[in-house]
Short mmCIF file of C-alpha atoms in Angstrom, two decimals:
data_model
loop_
_atom_site.label_atom_id
_atom_site.label_comp_id
_atom_site.label_asym_id
_atom_site.label_seq_id
_atom_site.Cartn_x
_atom_site.Cartn_y
_atom_site.Cartn_z
CA MET A 1 131.63 112.27 59.71
CA SER A 2 130.81 113.77 63.21
CA LYS A 3 131.73 112.07 66.63
CA ALA A 4 128.48 108.99 67.25
CA VAL A 5 126.26 110.98 70.00
CA GLY A 6 124.96 107.99 72.86
CA ASN A 7 121.84 106.84 73.38
CA ILE A 8 119.37 106.93 76.20
CA TYR A 9 117.38 104.03 76.91
CA ILE A 10 114.06 103.87 79.39
CA VAL A 11 113.64 100.53 80.95
CA VAL A 12 110.46 100.52 83.53
CA ALA A 13 108.79 97.61 85.17
CA PRO A 14 105.93 97.11 87.56
CA SER A 15 107.64 96.77 91.24
CA GLY A 16 108.53 93.61 91.39
CA ALA A 17 109.12 92.77 87.79
CA GLY A 18 112.88 91.98 88.57
CA LYS A 19 113.97 95.14 86.70
CA THR A 20 117.16 95.99 89.43
CA SER A 21 118.38 92.54 88.69
CA LEU A 22 118.30 92.72 84.56
CA VAL A 23 119.98 95.64 84.57
CA THR A 24 122.74 94.85 87.00
CA ALA A 25 123.11 91.78 84.84
CA LEU A 26 123.28 94.05 81.52
CA LEU A 27 125.88 96.33 83.11
CA GLN A 28 127.74 93.71 83.82
CA ALA A 29 127.54 92.13 80.38
CA GLU A 30 128.09 95.49 78.69
CA SER A 31 130.65 98.00 79.50
CA THR A 32 129.78 100.69 77.37
CA VAL A 33 125.90 101.18 78.50
CA GLU A 34 126.31 103.86 81.69
CA LEU A 35 123.60 103.77 84.66
CA SER A 36 122.37 107.56 85.33
CA VAL A 37 122.47 107.65 89.42
CA SER A 38 119.15 109.17 90.40
CA TYR A 39 118.38 112.16 93.05
CA THR A 40 116.03 110.82 96.04
CA THR A 41 114.57 112.07 99.23
CA ARG A 42 114.41 107.94 100.67
CA PRO A 43 115.99 106.92 102.99
CA ALA A 44 118.95 104.63 102.12
CA ARG A 45 118.57 100.69 102.46
CA THR A 46 120.96 98.54 103.89
CA GLY A 47 123.79 97.87 101.48
CA GLU A 48 123.30 101.12 99.46
CA VAL A 49 126.02 103.35 98.84
CA ASP A 50 125.98 107.38 98.44
CA GLY A 51 126.75 108.57 94.85
CA LYS A 52 126.34 104.77 93.37
CA HIS A 53 122.74 103.34 94.14
CA TYR A 54 121.10 106.83 94.36
CA HIS A 55 122.16 110.20 95.54
CA PHE A 56 120.41 110.83 98.54
CA ILE A 57 119.77 114.33 99.58
CA GLY A 58 116.98 115.74 101.67
CA GLN A 59 113.39 117.31 100.29
CA GLU A 60 114.46 120.99 100.93
CA GLU A 61 117.64 120.05 98.91
CA PHE A 62 115.75 118.19 96.10
CA LYS A 63 113.00 121.06 95.55
CA ALA A 64 115.63 123.68 95.35
CA MET A 65 117.33 121.34 92.41
CA ILE A 66 113.88 121.46 90.89
CA ASP A 67 113.72 125.09 91.23
CA ARG A 68 116.67 125.47 89.68
CA GLY A 69 115.83 123.28 86.91
CA ASP A 70 118.76 120.35 87.01
CA PHE A 71 116.36 117.68 86.19
CA LEU A 72 115.34 116.39 83.34
CA GLU A 73 112.37 114.25 85.20
CA TYR A 74 111.27 113.80 88.73
CA ALA A 75 108.25 112.13 90.05
CA GLU A 76 106.95 111.45 93.50
CA VAL A 77 106.46 107.60 94.12
CA TYR A 78 105.35 106.41 97.44
CA GLY A 79 105.96 110.12 99.05
CA ASN A 80 109.48 109.80 98.01
CA TYR A 81 111.27 111.97 95.42
CA TYR A 82 113.37 110.64 92.68
CA GLY A 83 115.21 112.71 89.65
CA THR A 84 117.39 112.78 86.84
CA SER A 85 120.18 115.37 86.38
CA VAL A 86 120.24 116.76 82.88
CA ARG A 87 123.44 118.30 83.18
CA TRP A 88 125.15 114.97 83.90
CA LEU A 89 122.98 113.27 81.24
CA GLN A 90 123.75 115.58 78.08
CA SER A 91 127.80 115.64 78.72
CA ARG A 92 127.97 111.90 78.77
CA LEU A 93 125.85 111.63 75.76
CA ALA A 94 128.01 114.29 74.16
CA GLU A 95 130.82 111.84 75.12
CA GLY A 96 129.15 109.23 72.54
CA ARG A 97 128.33 106.66 76.20
CA ASP A 98 124.57 105.08 76.29
CA ILE A 99 122.92 106.24 79.13
CA LEU A 100 120.41 103.61 80.64
CA LEU A 101 117.52 105.12 82.65
CA GLU A 102 115.72 103.09 85.50
CA ILE A 103 112.70 105.09 86.13
CA ASP A 104 109.26 104.81 86.49
CA TRP A 105 106.59 105.51 83.46
CA GLN A 106 105.97 109.73 84.78
CA GLY A 107 109.55 110.25 84.55
CA ALA A 108 109.65 108.34 80.90
CA ASP A 109 106.67 110.02 79.92
CA GLN A 110 108.81 113.27 80.78
CA VAL A 111 112.20 112.18 78.81
CA ARG A 112 110.38 111.65 75.73
CA LYS A 113 109.16 114.99 75.38
CA VAL A 114 112.66 115.80 75.53
CA PHE A 115 114.51 113.16 74.02
CA PRO A 116 111.71 111.28 71.78
CA ASP A 117 114.27 109.27 70.10
CA ALA A 118 114.82 107.66 73.54
CA VAL A 119 114.00 103.92 73.24
CA GLY A 120 111.87 102.30 75.53
CA ILE A 121 112.19 98.83 77.18
CA PHE A 122 109.25 97.32 79.41
CA ILE A 123 110.06 94.52 81.85
CA LEU A 124 106.79 92.11 81.72
CA PRO A 125 106.57 89.92 84.88
CA PRO A 126 104.65 86.62 83.44
CA SER A 127 101.71 87.33 85.18
CA ILE A 128 99.63 89.45 87.98
CA GLU A 129 99.91 86.38 90.36
CA GLU A 130 103.55 85.79 89.87
CA LEU A 131 104.16 89.32 90.64
CA GLU A 132 102.07 88.99 93.94
CA ARG A 133 104.10 85.61 94.71
CA ARG A 134 107.18 87.69 94.00
CA LEU A 135 106.22 90.93 96.23
CA ARG A 136 104.70 89.15 98.75
CA GLY A 137 108.21 86.60 99.32
CA ARG A 138 110.05 90.36 99.77
CA GLY A 139 109.23 90.15 103.05
CA THR A 140 109.17 93.69 103.55
CA ASP A 141 106.19 95.27 102.66
CA THR A 142 102.98 95.39 104.35
CA GLU A 143 99.48 94.15 102.74
CA GLU A 144 98.33 98.11 102.13
CA VAL A 145 101.62 98.11 100.07
CA ILE A 146 101.50 94.69 97.84
CA LEU A 147 98.32 96.07 96.87
CA ARG A 148 98.91 99.38 95.90
CA ARG A 149 101.83 97.74 93.96
CA LEU A 150 99.96 95.23 92.30
CA ALA A 151 97.05 98.28 91.37
CA SER A 152 99.99 100.45 89.98
CA ALA A 153 100.96 97.51 88.25
CA ARG A 154 97.96 97.11 86.20
CA SER A 155 97.86 100.93 85.16
CA GLU A 156 101.41 100.56 84.08
CA ILE A 157 100.91 97.21 81.89
CA ASP A 158 97.86 99.37 80.42
CA ARG A 159 100.80 101.75 78.85
CA ILE A 160 102.51 99.19 77.51
CA GLY A 161 102.50 100.12 73.74
CA GLU A 162 104.59 103.21 74.21
CA TYR A 163 107.60 101.25 74.91
CA ASP A 164 109.82 100.12 71.72
CA TYR A 165 110.82 96.76 73.10
CA ILE A 166 109.16 94.10 75.66
CA VAL A 167 111.18 92.18 77.39
CA VAL A 168 108.87 88.88 79.77
CA ASN A 169 110.98 88.12 82.80
CA ASP A 170 109.80 84.85 83.19
CA ASP A 171 113.01 82.77 82.79
CA PHE A 172 115.47 85.43 84.09
CA GLU A 173 118.31 83.81 82.13
CA ARG A 174 116.56 84.23 78.67
CA ALA A 175 115.29 87.49 80.14
CA ARG A 176 118.86 88.89 80.37
CA VAL A 177 119.89 87.78 76.89
CA ASP A 178 117.02 89.30 75.39
CA LEU A 179 117.75 92.40 77.26
CA ILE A 180 121.37 92.41 76.10
CA SER A 181 120.61 91.48 72.22
CA ILE A 182 118.64 95.14 72.65
CA PHE A 183 121.48 97.24 73.40
CA ARG A 184 123.60 95.24 70.85
CA ALA A 185 121.68 95.09 67.93
CA ARG A 186 121.01 99.05 68.39
CA ARG A 187 124.82 99.75 68.46
CA LEU A 188 125.60 97.37 65.35
CA ARG A 189 122.70 99.84 63.29
CA ALA A 190 124.53 101.52 60.07
CA VAL A 191 124.20 105.25 61.36
CA VAL A 192 125.84 104.39 64.78
CA GLN A 193 128.77 101.75 63.08
CA GLN A 194 129.43 104.33 60.10
CA ALA A 195 130.17 106.87 63.43
CA ARG A 196 132.05 104.91 65.19
CA LEU A 197 134.20 103.48 62.49
CA ALA A 198 134.72 106.92 60.46
CA SER A 199 138.55 106.32 60.67
CA GLN A 200 138.43 102.62 59.81
CA LEU A 201 136.35 103.50 56.86
CA GLY A 202 138.61 106.32 55.74
CA ARG A 203 141.42 103.83 55.16
CA MET A 204 139.48 101.37 53.42
CA GLY A 205 139.09 104.36 50.71
CA THR A 206 135.09 105.07 50.98
CA ARG A 207 133.52 108.02 51.18
CA GLN A 208 131.07 108.38 53.39
CA GLY A 209 128.19 110.92 53.80
#
């Protein structure tokens, strides 16, 4: 039995749906899941650490990386670029790690073209009205930005049928459990368990194909 290869999980959500908080909770609960740290040209926000939250680089360097083919996917969002390192991702998958990509729908489309078996998860707000309330509650965006994010949210929700799982973030604790359950169930599939437990199964005298 060959060594298990990791899975790619794509988590997509409209801005304000609570994706970052849910992903943080998932990573705290599941040590085998590793978050891909994206490259971005946007400035670091207060409390963000280079190399932990993002790799913060300039636009010229980002464009040079595009020219070298360093990105599995990249996109421009609200005037800033974001991208995922293809070499890092391939090396971690080969080690059997499950990798989570916290990206937008544009990036998700690009990833699925290269990795069609990637698992897509959409974090859905309970309503547009609640999403607007959350965006306004941040107190960080202008009226123009809020309206633009709401318009983008409607477009993203229209694509919800492209994903394998939908988690509704109405009650945070319930949404957290639902998200964790997806990862645990995928890990317990027979094909995954047979690869992970090959030695143990061999000692039991079983013959695995």
